[in-house]
Coordinates of C-alpha atoms in Angstrom, one line a residue:
M1138 CA 108.1 63.5 70.1
S1139 CA 107.6 61.7 73.4
I1140 CA 105.1 61.6 76.3
K1141 CA 106.3 62.5 79.8
V1142 CA 104.2 61.7 82.8
K1143 CA 104.2 64.4 85.5
E1144 CA 103.2 63.2 89.0
V1145 CA 101.4 65.6 91.3
P1146 CA 103.1 65.6 94.7
V1147 CA 101.5 64.7 98.0
E1148 CA 99.6 67.5 99.8
A1149 CA 99.6 69.7 96.6
H1150 CA 95.9 69.8 95.7
N1151 CA 96.4 73.3 94.3
S1152 CA 98.7 72.0 91.6
V1153 CA 96.5 71.6 88.6
G1154 CA 97.8 69.1 86.0
K1155 CA 98.6 70.1 82.4
V1156 CA 95.5 68.2 81.1
E1157 CA 93.1 69.3 83.8
R1158 CA 93.5 72.9 82.8
Y1159 CA 91.8 72.1 79.5
H1160 CA 88.8 70.2 80.9
A1161 CA 86.5 73.2 81.2
P1162 CA 87.4 74.9 77.9
L1163 CA 87.1 71.6 76.0
R1164 CA 83.7 70.8 77.6
R1165 CA 82.5 74.3 76.8
A1166 CA 83.6 74.1 73.2
Y1167 CA 81.9 70.7 72.9
E1168 CA 78.6 72.1 74.2
I1169 CA 78.7 75.0 71.8
L1170 CA 79.4 72.8 68.8
R1171 CA 76.7 70.3 69.7
E1172 CA 74.2 73.1 70.1
E1173 CA 75.2 74.8 66.8
L1174 CA 75.2 71.5 64.8
K1175 CA 72.3 69.7 66.4
N1176 CA 70.3 69.6 63.2
E1177 CA 73.3 68.3 61.1
N1178 CA 73.1 64.7 62.1
I1179 CA 76.7 64.6 63.3
D1180 CA 77.8 61.9 65.8
R1181 CA 79.4 62.9 69.1
E1182 CA 82.9 61.7 68.1
M1183 CA 83.0 64.1 65.2
I1184 CA 81.8 67.0 67.4
L1185 CA 84.5 66.1 69.9
Q1186 CA 87.0 66.2 67.1
M1187 CA 85.9 69.7 66.2
A1188 CA 86.0 70.8 69.9
V1189 CA 89.6 69.5 70.2
K1190 CA 90.5 71.5 67.0
A1191 CA 88.9 74.7 68.5
V1192 CA 91.0 74.3 71.7
N1193 CA 94.2 73.5 69.7
D1194 CA 93.7 76.6 67.5
S1195 CA 93.5 78.8 70.6
A1196 CA 96.3 80.0 72.9
G1197 CA 96.5 78.0 76.1
P1198 CA 97.2 79.3 79.7
D1199 CA 100.9 79.7 78.8
G1200 CA 100.1 81.6 75.6
I1201 CA 101.1 78.8 73.3
V1202 CA 98.9 77.7 70.3
P1203 CA 99.3 73.9 69.9
T1204 CA 98.4 73.9 66.2
L1205 CA 101.0 76.6 65.4
L1206 CA 103.6 74.9 67.6
V1207 CA 103.3 71.6 65.8
F1208 CA 102.4 72.6 62.2
G1209 CA 103.7 76.2 62.0
A1210 CA 100.4 77.2 60.4
Y1211 CA 96.6 76.6 60.6
P1212 CA 95.6 73.7 58.2
R1213 CA 93.2 74.7 55.5
M1214 CA 89.6 73.5 55.6
T1215 CA 88.2 71.9 52.4
E1216 CA 85.0 70.2 51.3
M1217 CA 86.8 66.9 51.6
D1218 CA 87.4 67.2 55.3
P1219 CA 85.1 65.1 57.6
P1220 CA 82.6 65.7 59.0
S1221 CA 80.2 66.2 56.2
P1222 CA 78.2 69.4 57.0
S1223 CA 78.8 72.5 54.9
V1224 CA 82.1 74.3 55.2
V1225 CA 80.3 77.5 56.2
K1226 CA 78.2 75.9 58.9
R1227 CA 81.2 74.1 60.3
A1228 CA 83.4 77.1 60.2
E1229 CA 80.8 79.3 62.1
A1230 CA 80.5 76.6 64.8
I1231 CA 84.2 76.3 65.3
R1232 CA 84.6 80.1 65.2
A1233 CA 82.0 80.4 68.0
A1234 CA 83.7 77.6 70.0
T1235 CA 87.1 79.2 69.5
K1236 CA 85.8 82.6 70.7
E1237 CA 84.4 81.0 73.8
V1238 CA 87.6 79.2 74.5
R1239 CA 89.6 82.4 74.3
R1240 CA 87.2 84.1 76.7
L1241 CA 87.6 81.3 79.2
H1242 CA 91.4 81.5 78.9
A1243 CA 91.3 85.3 79.4
E1244 CA 89.1 84.9 82.4
R1245 CA 91.4 82.2 83.8
Q1246 CA 94.4 84.5 83.4
V1247 CA 92.7 87.4 85.2
N1248 CA 91.6 85.1 88.0
D1249 CA 95.2 83.7 88.4
A1250 CA 96.6 87.3 88.4
L1251 CA 94.1 88.4 91.1
A1252 CA 94.8 85.3 93.2
M1253 CA 98.5 85.4 93.0
R1254 CA 100.2 85.6 96.4
N1255 CA 103.8 85.5 97.6
G1256 CA 104.7 82.0 98.5
P1257 CA 106.7 80.9 101.6
N1258 CA 110.5 81.2 101.7
I1259 CA 111.9 77.8 100.6
T1260 CA 115.5 78.8 100.3
T1261 CA 116.5 76.9 103.4
T1262 CA 114.8 73.8 102.1
L1263 CA 116.4 74.0 98.7
D1264 CA 119.9 74.5 100.2
L1265 CA 119.7 71.3 102.3
P1266 CA 122.1 68.5 101.5
L1267 CA 120.6 65.1 100.8
Q1268 CA 120.0 62.8 103.8
S1269 CA 119.2 65.8 105.9
D1270 CA 116.5 65.7 108.5
V1271 CA 113.3 67.4 107.4
R1272 CA 109.7 67.7 108.5
V1273 CA 106.6 67.7 106.3
W1274 CA 103.2 69.3 106.6
R1275 CA 100.2 66.9 106.6
E1276 CA 96.6 68.2 106.7
K1277 CA 95.5 65.8 109.5
G1278 CA 98.6 66.1 111.7
G1279 CA 100.4 69.4 111.0
W1280 CA 104.2 69.3 110.9
K1281 CA 105.6 65.7 111.2
G1282 CA 109.2 64.5 111.3
P1283 CA 112.0 64.0 111.3
Y1284 CA 112.3 62.2 108.0
K1285 CA 115.3 61.8 105.6
L1286 CA 115.5 63.9 102.4
L1287 CA 116.3 61.5 99.6
A1288 CA 116.3 63.6 96.4
M1289 CA 115.3 67.0 95.0
D1290 CA 114.1 67.7 91.5
G1291 CA 113.4 71.4 91.2
E1292 CA 110.5 72.1 93.5
I1293 CA 109.8 68.5 94.2
C1294 CA 111.4 66.9 97.3
T1295 CA 111.4 63.1 97.8
V1296 CA 111.2 62.2 101.5
D1297 CA 111.7 58.8 103.1
M1298 CA 108.3 58.3 104.8
P1299 CA 107.5 55.2 106.9
Y1300 CA 105.5 53.8 104.0
G1301 CA 108.2 54.5 101.4
P1302 CA 109.7 57.3 99.4
T1303 CA 107.1 60.1 98.8
K1304 CA 107.2 63.2 96.7
F1305 CA 106.3 66.6 98.3
R1306 CA 106.3 70.2 97.1
S1307 CA 109.1 72.2 98.7
T1308 CA 106.5 74.5 100.2
V1309 CA 105.4 71.8 102.7
V1310 CA 109.0 70.7 103.6
K1311 CA 111.0 72.4 106.3
P1312 CA 114.4 71.6 107.8
Y1313 CA 114.2 69.7 111.1
H1314 CA 116.4 71.5 113.7
R1315 CA 117.6 69.5 116.7
E1316 CA 118.0 71.4 119.9
E1317 CA 121.3 70.8 121.6
L1318 CA 120.8 70.7 125.3
P1319 CA 123.5 70.6 128.1
E1320 CA 124.0 67.3 129.8
G1321 CA 121.5 66.5 132.5
E1322 CA 119.0 69.1 131.2
G1323 CA 117.2 67.0 128.7
E1324 CA 115.0 65.3 131.2
Q1325 CA 114.1 68.6 132.9
R1326 CA 112.9 70.3 129.7
R1327 CA 110.0 68.2 128.6
I1328 CA 107.9 69.5 125.8
R1329 CA 104.6 70.6 127.2
A1330 CA 101.4 69.2 125.7
E1331 CA 99.5 71.7 123.5
D1332 CA 96.5 73.2 125.2
D1333 CA 95.2 74.9 122.0
Q1334 CA 94.4 78.0 124.0
V1335 CA 95.4 80.7 121.5
D1336 CA 92.9 83.1 123.0
R1337 CA 93.4 83.6 126.7
T1338 CA 90.5 85.2 128.5
V1339 CA 92.5 86.2 131.5
D1340 CA 95.8 87.8 132.0
S1341 CA 98.7 86.4 133.9
E1342 CA 98.5 88.9 136.7
P1343 CA 95.8 88.3 139.3
V1344 CA 92.8 90.6 139.0
N1345 CA 89.7 90.6 141.3
E1346 CA 87.1 89.8 138.7
P1347 CA 83.6 88.2 139.1
D1348 CA 83.1 84.6 138.4
K1349 CA 83.3 83.9 134.7
P1350 CA 82.4 80.7 132.9
V1351 CA 85.3 78.8 131.7
E1352 CA 85.7 79.4 127.9
I1353 CA 84.8 76.3 125.9
Q1354 CA 87.9 74.7 124.6
R1355 CA 87.9 74.1 120.9
R1356 CA 88.5 70.6 119.7
G1357 CA 90.5 69.9 116.6
R1358 CA 89.8 67.3 113.9
G1359 CA 89.2 63.6 114.7
R1360 CA 87.6 61.7 117.5
P1361 CA 87.9 62.8 121.2
P1362 CA 90.3 60.7 123.3
G1363 CA 88.7 57.4 124.1
S1364 CA 89.4 53.7 124.4
K1365 CA 90.4 53.5 120.7
N1366 CA 91.9 57.0 120.4
K1367 CA 94.2 57.5 123.4
P1368 CA 96.5 60.5 123.6
K1369 CA 99.8 59.7 122.0
P1370 CA 103.1 60.8 123.4
Q1371 CA 104.1 64.1 121.8
T1372 CA 107.1 64.3 119.5
T1373 CA 109.6 67.2 119.4
V1374 CA 108.3 68.7 116.2
R1375 CA 107.2 71.9 117.8
R1376 CA 109.7 72.9 120.5
S1377 CA 109.8 75.8 122.9
T1378 CA 112.7 78.1 122.2
R1379 CA 112.7 80.0 125.5
G1380 CA 115.5 78.1 127.2
N1381 CA 118.0 78.5 124.5
P1382 CA 118.3 82.0 123.1
T1383 CA 120.7 81.0 120.4
H1384 CA 118.1 78.6 118.8
H1385 CA 115.9 80.4 116.3
Q1386 CA 113.4 79.4 113.7
D1387 CA 112.3 81.2 110.6
L1388 CA 109.2 83.5 110.8
E1389 CA 106.8 81.0 109.3
D1390 CA 107.7 78.4 111.9
Q1391 CA 107.3 81.0 114.7
F1392 CA 103.9 81.9 113.5
I1393 CA 102.8 78.2 113.2
N1394 CA 104.2 77.5 116.7
T1395 CA 102.3 80.5 118.0
I1396 CA 99.0 79.0 116.9
W1397 CA 99.7 75.5 118.2
E1398 CA 101.4 76.3 121.5
G1399 CA 99.6 79.5 122.4
Q1400 CA 102.9 81.4 122.8
D1401 CA 103.3 85.0 121.9
V1402 CA 106.2 84.4 119.6
A1403 CA 105.2 86.9 117.0
M1404 CA 104.6 89.4 119.8
A1405 CA 108.1 88.8 121.1
L1406 CA 109.4 90.0 117.8
M1407 CA 107.3 93.1 118.1
T1408 CA 108.5 93.6 121.6
N1409 CA 112.1 93.6 120.4
K1410 CA 111.3 96.3 117.9
E1411 CA 109.4 98.3 120.6
R1412 CA 112.3 98.0 122.9
A1413 CA 114.6 99.5 120.3
D1414 CA 112.1 102.3 119.7
M1415 CA 111.9 102.9 123.4
E1416 CA 115.6 103.2 123.6
L1417 CA 115.6 105.6 120.6
S1418 CA 112.8 107.6 122.2
I1419 CA 114.9 108.1 125.4
K1420 CA 117.9 109.1 123.3
L1421 CA 115.9 111.6 121.3
R1422 CA 114.4 113.1 124.4
N1423 CA 117.9 113.5 126.0
D1424 CA 119.1 115.1 122.8
G1425 CA 116.1 117.5 122.8
V1426 CA 114.7 116.2 119.5
I1427 CA 111.4 115.0 121.1
T1428 CA 110.0 117.4 123.6
T1429 CA 106.7 115.8 124.4
P1430 CA 106.0 116.1 128.2
G1431 CA 105.8 113.0 130.4
L1432 CA 107.4 109.6 130.0
P1433 CA 108.1 108.1 126.6
F1434 CA 104.9 107.3 124.7
D1435 CA 102.6 108.4 127.6
Q1436 CA 101.0 111.2 125.6
S1437 CA 100.8 109.2 122.4
R1438 CA 99.0 106.4 124.3
N1439 CA 96.5 108.8 125.8
E1440 CA 95.8 110.4 122.5
E1441 CA 95.2 107.1 120.8
I1442 CA 92.7 105.9 123.5
E1443 CA 90.9 109.2 123.7
G1444 CA 90.6 109.5 120.0
L1445 CA 89.1 106.0 119.6
I1446 CA 86.6 106.6 122.4
A1447 CA 85.6 109.9 120.8
R1448 CA 85.0 108.2 117.5
G1449 CA 82.8 105.5 119.1
V1450 CA 85.1 102.7 117.8
F1451 CA 84.2 100.5 120.8
D1452 CA 81.9 100.3 123.8
F1453 CA 82.8 99.3 127.3
V1454 CA 80.4 96.6 128.7
R1455 CA 80.4 94.2 131.6
Y1456 CA 81.1 90.6 130.7
D1457 CA 77.8 88.7 130.6
P1458 CA 78.2 84.9 131.0
V1459 CA 74.9 84.3 129.2
K1460 CA 75.1 86.9 126.4
H1461 CA 78.8 86.3 125.6
A1462 CA 78.9 82.6 126.0
G1463 CA 80.7 80.8 123.3
I1464 CA 82.1 84.0 121.8
R1465 CA 85.9 84.4 121.6
I1466 CA 87.4 87.3 123.4
F1467 CA 90.5 88.6 121.8
N1468 CA 93.4 90.3 123.6
S1469 CA 94.5 93.8 122.8
R1470 CA 97.7 95.8 123.2
L1471 CA 99.2 99.2 122.5
V1472 CA 102.0 99.1 120.0
N1473 CA 104.6 102.0 120.4
E1474 CA 106.8 103.1 117.5
I1475 CA 109.0 106.0 116.5
K1476 CA 107.7 107.5 113.2
G1477 CA 109.7 109.7 110.8
K1478 CA 113.1 108.2 111.6
A1479 CA 114.4 109.1 108.2
T1480 CA 113.3 112.7 108.5
G1481 CA 114.5 115.5 110.8
T1482 CA 111.3 115.4 112.9
P1483 CA 110.7 112.0 114.5
F1484 CA 107.8 111.6 116.8
E1485 CA 106.2 109.0 119.1
K1486 CA 103.2 107.0 117.8
S1487 CA 101.0 104.5 119.7
R1488 CA 98.4 102.3 118.1
L1489 CA 95.8 100.0 119.7
V1490 CA 95.9 96.6 118.1
I1491 CA 93.4 93.7 118.4
Q1492 CA 95.3 90.5 118.7
A1493 CA 93.1 88.5 116.3
Y1494 CA 95.4 85.5 115.9
N1495 CA 93.8 82.4 114.4
D1496 CA 90.6 84.2 113.8
E1497 CA 88.1 81.6 112.6
G1498 CA 85.4 84.1 111.8
K1499 CA 87.3 85.7 108.9
G1500 CA 86.7 82.7 106.6
M1501 CA 83.4 84.0 105.3
I1502 CA 84.4 87.7 104.8
L1503 CA 86.8 89.7 102.5
T1504 CA 90.0 90.5 104.4
Q1505 CA 92.3 91.7 101.6
S1506 CA 92.5 95.3 100.3
P1507 CA 94.5 96.5 97.3
T1508 CA 97.8 98.4 97.7
I1509 CA 99.6 100.4 95.1
Q1510 CA 101.8 98.6 92.6
R1511 CA 105.5 99.6 92.4
A1512 CA 105.1 100.4 88.7
S1513 CA 102.3 102.9 89.5
Q1514 CA 104.4 104.5 92.2
R1515 CA 107.3 105.0 89.8
V1516 CA 104.9 106.4 87.2
I1517 CA 103.8 109.2 89.5
V1518 CA 107.4 110.0 90.5
A1519 CA 108.5 109.9 86.9
L1520 CA 105.8 112.5 85.8
A1521 CA 106.7 115.0 88.6
P1522 CA 109.8 116.6 87.1
S1523 CA 108.3 117.2 83.7
L1524 CA 105.1 118.8 85.2
S1525 CA 106.9 121.1 87.7
E1526 CA 106.8 124.0 85.2
K1527 CA 103.0 123.9 85.3
N1528 CA 102.9 124.4 89.1
I1529 CA 102.1 120.7 89.6
S1530 CA 103.9 119.4 92.8
L1531 CA 104.4 116.1 94.6
S1532 CA 103.0 115.7 98.1
I1533 CA 101.8 113.1 100.6
R1534 CA 98.7 113.0 102.7
D1535 CA 98.7 110.9 105.8
I1536 CA 95.4 110.0 107.4
T1537 CA 95.5 109.6 111.2
Q1538 CA 93.7 106.6 112.7
A1539 CA 92.6 105.6 109.2
Y1540 CA 90.9 102.3 110.0
V1541 CA 88.6 103.8 112.6
Q1542 CA 87.4 106.5 110.2
S1543 CA 85.8 104.0 107.9
T1544 CA 82.2 104.9 107.1
T1545 CA 81.1 101.3 107.4
S1546 CA 80.8 99.3 110.6
L1547 CA 81.9 95.7 111.3
N1548 CA 79.5 93.0 110.1
R1549 CA 80.3 90.7 113.0
L1550 CA 80.6 90.8 116.8
I1551 CA 84.2 91.4 118.0
L1552 CA 84.9 91.3 121.8
A1553 CA 88.3 92.2 123.3
H1554 CA 90.0 92.5 126.6
L1555 CA 91.2 95.9 127.8
P1556 CA 94.8 96.7 127.2
K1557 CA 96.8 96.8 130.4
E1558 CA 97.6 100.5 130.1
I1559 CA 93.9 101.4 130.7
K1560 CA 92.6 98.4 132.6
S1561 CA 93.0 100.2 136.0
K1562 CA 90.6 102.9 134.9
F1563 CA 87.6 100.5 134.6
S1564 CA 86.0 98.0 137.0
A1565 CA 86.8 94.4 137.0
G1566 CA 85.1 92.3 134.3
T1567 CA 84.9 95.1 131.8
I1568 CA 85.5 94.2 128.1
M1569 CA 85.3 96.1 124.8
V1570 CA 82.7 95.6 122.1
V1571 CA 84.4 96.7 118.9
R1572 CA 82.0 98.5 116.6
K1573 CA 84.2 99.9 113.9
P1574 CA 87.3 98.6 112.1
L1575 CA 90.4 98.6 114.2
Y1576 CA 94.0 97.6 113.6
G1577 CA 94.5 93.9 113.9
I1578 CA 91.0 92.9 112.8
P1579 CA 91.4 91.1 109.4
E1580 CA 88.7 93.0 107.5
A1581 CA 89.7 96.5 108.8
G1582 CA 91.8 97.3 105.8
T1583 CA 89.0 96.4 103.4
H1584 CA 86.6 98.8 105.2
W1585 CA 89.0 101.7 105.1
W1586 CA 90.0 101.1 101.5
A1587 CA 86.4 101.1 100.3
T1588 CA 85.8 104.3 102.2
Y1589 CA 88.8 106.3 101.0
H1590 CA 88.6 104.9 97.4
K1591 CA 84.9 106.0 97.2
H1592 CA 85.9 109.4 98.5
H1593 CA 88.4 109.9 95.7
R1594 CA 86.0 108.7 93.0
E1595 CA 82.9 110.6 94.0
K1596 CA 84.2 113.8 95.8
L1597 CA 87.4 114.4 93.7
E1598 CA 85.9 113.1 90.4
M1599 CA 88.7 110.6 89.8
V1600 CA 88.7 107.4 87.8
T1601 CA 90.7 104.2 88.5
S1602 CA 93.5 103.1 86.3
P1603 CA 92.6 100.0 84.3
Y1604 CA 95.6 98.0 85.6
D1605 CA 95.8 99.3 89.2
P1606 CA 92.8 100.1 91.4
C1607 CA 95.0 102.2 93.7
L1608 CA 96.1 104.6 90.9
L1609 CA 93.5 107.3 90.3
I1610 CA 93.4 110.1 87.7
S1611 CA 91.3 113.2 87.9
T1612 CA 88.7 113.9 85.2
A1613 CA 88.1 117.6 85.8
K1614 CA 89.9 119.9 83.3
E1615 CA 90.6 122.7 85.8
A1616 CA 92.1 120.5 88.5
F1617 CA 94.7 118.0 87.4
G1618 CA 95.7 115.3 89.9
V1619 CA 97.1 111.7 90.0
V1620 CA 96.8 109.8 93.3
G1621 CA 98.5 106.6 94.5
M1622 CA 96.8 105.0 97.5
Q1623 CA 98.7 102.9 100.1
T1624 CA 96.4 102.2 103.1
D1625 CA 96.4 105.5 105.1
D1626 CA 99.0 107.3 102.9
T1627 CA 98.4 108.9 99.5
L1628 CA 101.0 110.1 97.1
I1629 CA 99.5 113.1 95.2
L1630 CA 100.8 114.7 92.0
G1631 CA 98.5 117.6 91.4
S1632 CA 98.0 121.2 90.6
D1633 CA 97.2 124.0 93.1
E1634 CA 93.5 123.7 92.1
F1635 CA 93.5 120.0 92.9
A1636 CA 95.3 120.6 96.2
K1637 CA 92.6 123.1 97.3
L1638 CA 89.8 120.7 96.2
E1639 CA 91.4 117.8 98.0
A1640 CA 91.8 119.8 101.2
K1641 CA 88.2 121.1 101.0
E1642 CA 86.6 117.7 100.4
L1643 CA 88.8 116.2 103.2
A1644 CA 87.5 118.7 105.6
E1645 CA 83.9 118.2 104.6
A1646 CA 84.3 114.5 105.0
K1647 CA 85.6 115.1 108.5
F1648 CA 88.7 112.8 107.9
S1649 CA 91.4 113.5 110.5
A1650 CA 94.7 113.9 108.7
K1651 CA 98.1 115.4 109.2
P1652 CA 99.1 118.6 107.3
K1653 CA 100.1 117.7 103.7
D1654 CA 103.8 117.4 103.1
T1655 CA 105.1 118.8 99.8
L1656 CA 108.3 117.7 98.3
S1657 CA 111.1 120.3 98.4
P1658 CA 114.9 120.2 98.8
E1659 CA 114.4 120.8 102.6
N1660 CA 111.5 118.4 103.0
P1661 CA 112.0 114.8 101.7
L1662 CA 108.9 112.5 101.5
I1663 CA 108.6 108.9 102.7
F1664 CA 106.0 106.8 101.0
N1665 CA 105.6 103.0 100.9
G1666 CA 109.1 102.2 102.1
C1667 CA 110.8 104.7 99.8
V1668 CA 112.3 108.2 100.3
L1669 CA 111.8 110.9 97.7
T1670 CA 114.4 113.7 97.7
Q1671 CA 115.1 116.7 95.5
K1672 CA 118.2 118.8 95.2
E1673 CA 118.4 122.6 95.4
G1674 CA 117.8 124.2 92.0
D1675 CA 117.0 120.9 90.3
V1676 CA 113.5 119.5 89.3
A1677 CA 114.7 115.9 89.3
V1678 CA 113.3 113.6 91.9
E1679 CA 115.4 110.8 93.5
L1680 CA 113.7 107.7 94.6
R1681 CA 115.6 105.4 97.0
Q1682 CA 115.0 102.8 99.6
K1683 CA 114.3 103.9 103.2
E1684 CA 117.5 103.5 105.2
Q1685 CA 117.7 99.8 104.4
G1686 CA 121.2 99.9 103.1
K1687 CA 122.6 101.4 106.3
K1688 CA 121.4 98.4 108.2
L1689 CA 123.4 95.9 106.2
K1690 CA 126.5 94.6 107.9
L1691 CA 128.8 91.6 107.8
I1692 CA 127.9 88.6 109.9
D1693 CA 130.2 85.9 111.4
H1694 CA 129.4 82.6 109.6
K1695 CA 130.9 80.7 112.6
S1696 CA 128.7 82.3 115.3
K1697 CA 126.0 80.3 117.1
D1698 CA 123.3 82.8 116.1
L1699 CA 124.2 82.7 112.4
K1700 CA 120.6 82.1 111.2
Q1701 CA 119.1 84.9 113.4
A1702 CA 121.8 87.3 112.2
Y1703 CA 121.2 86.4 108.6
M1704 CA 117.4 86.8 109.0
E1705 CA 117.9 90.2 110.6
Q1706 CA 119.9 91.3 107.5

């Protein structure tokens, strides 16, 4: 046996050490033993010894029992063993402490499972050769660099910092890309100083609006510029990529640069997608597939705005310099998309989105809502063929404008500028006061999930699966149904009685929804990125990915836009 010291990297406060994980269970076991044996005249060292034994006899966070790992069995307890209290009393105390330690470990495992999130993509960092230029994330200064990468040991990167080699987690290390500029252009393209104006209260186009107070500019950490804290020349860590279209960064860098530079980088990606959907809409209109009158997306935009106004999602008010002083005003936009591309009936869809980037107000509220697990989705699909003989079918219910149909209102004040498509219909200086959840607001998904989940539990008499809150099973004997929830879409496996009950309760709740689609050989279903198909005369259901394989193609590894092409794949 040997002891190996494991050093926690810099900027990795969330990395809990091997010993630190046992601090709370050990202290809790010690307190229980001291309380149980307070009348036995046992010193603290003996109680600590018994507490350590209770922890060693229990499975740790990794499921390993230290006593069994070392000895292969639990050592027997005899009258000769210190300390001196009776065997029965000591055994009861250790048993109580062991039970509490196991409860703490189970609670820790549940909390870890609930808090688990997908980490950033570190493939580019792990593929870097040694002595490459990298940048590192520091809490007080953001991304800094370039520095030399000295060594890599698994997830630990050793970087040559100005004060010596320092270890960092790979999640806070990124490649440092140098922008190659033509000769004579380097002096002309100076990096602009960051204004930290993520929220712009005016648009770029001139509009005759009344005088408004200048929005208070937020100040970051540290002292304001003064005699001892003068502005320092900016480095080229965050660079503008407008001048060189062949220079691309990964999605995480674009999002960070969006926040720091106030650029609509993420929206540029959305615009590229919208441009492709606009071209597809024109093509489908020319082919006669989409027959909606007017220009592309005109009718879908009007339907979206009129529907939101009818539901009272927001109010239109004049900007009040006194009442609205110090309140951030978000931008808003209409996002256009072609829905149902994998089916034979594509259609145009527009959605009003609040651009709540860098929303500081979301820190004190719950912004995450559950989504169905892949395993639950496969369970529903796997049950469908065997239940088809009992007239139990597979269908999908799509709720239109789901977020705005939440029965709960927002708990905070949200102000937003009018989207440019409807700005001409209102007088200058008009803004929106958002009353109900809307797309783009961080907590909107939580409001809708609570509403729809409560509807299924109370109106449809369903219970939640123990391992997935988005998998619900009916309790009524006369109406069998299994439902998988994915935001505004629900995958339903149910009998005719359950289908009638679901439609009846949906109408009574006044939820706007599209007609329910039932799986058949002529009508495939799309749910959560998957396509469900069925062949003629066969009860089997095929589950495949939604048109993703058709988008794969070879890329030229010598091209200048290699990274962008790879990212698109």
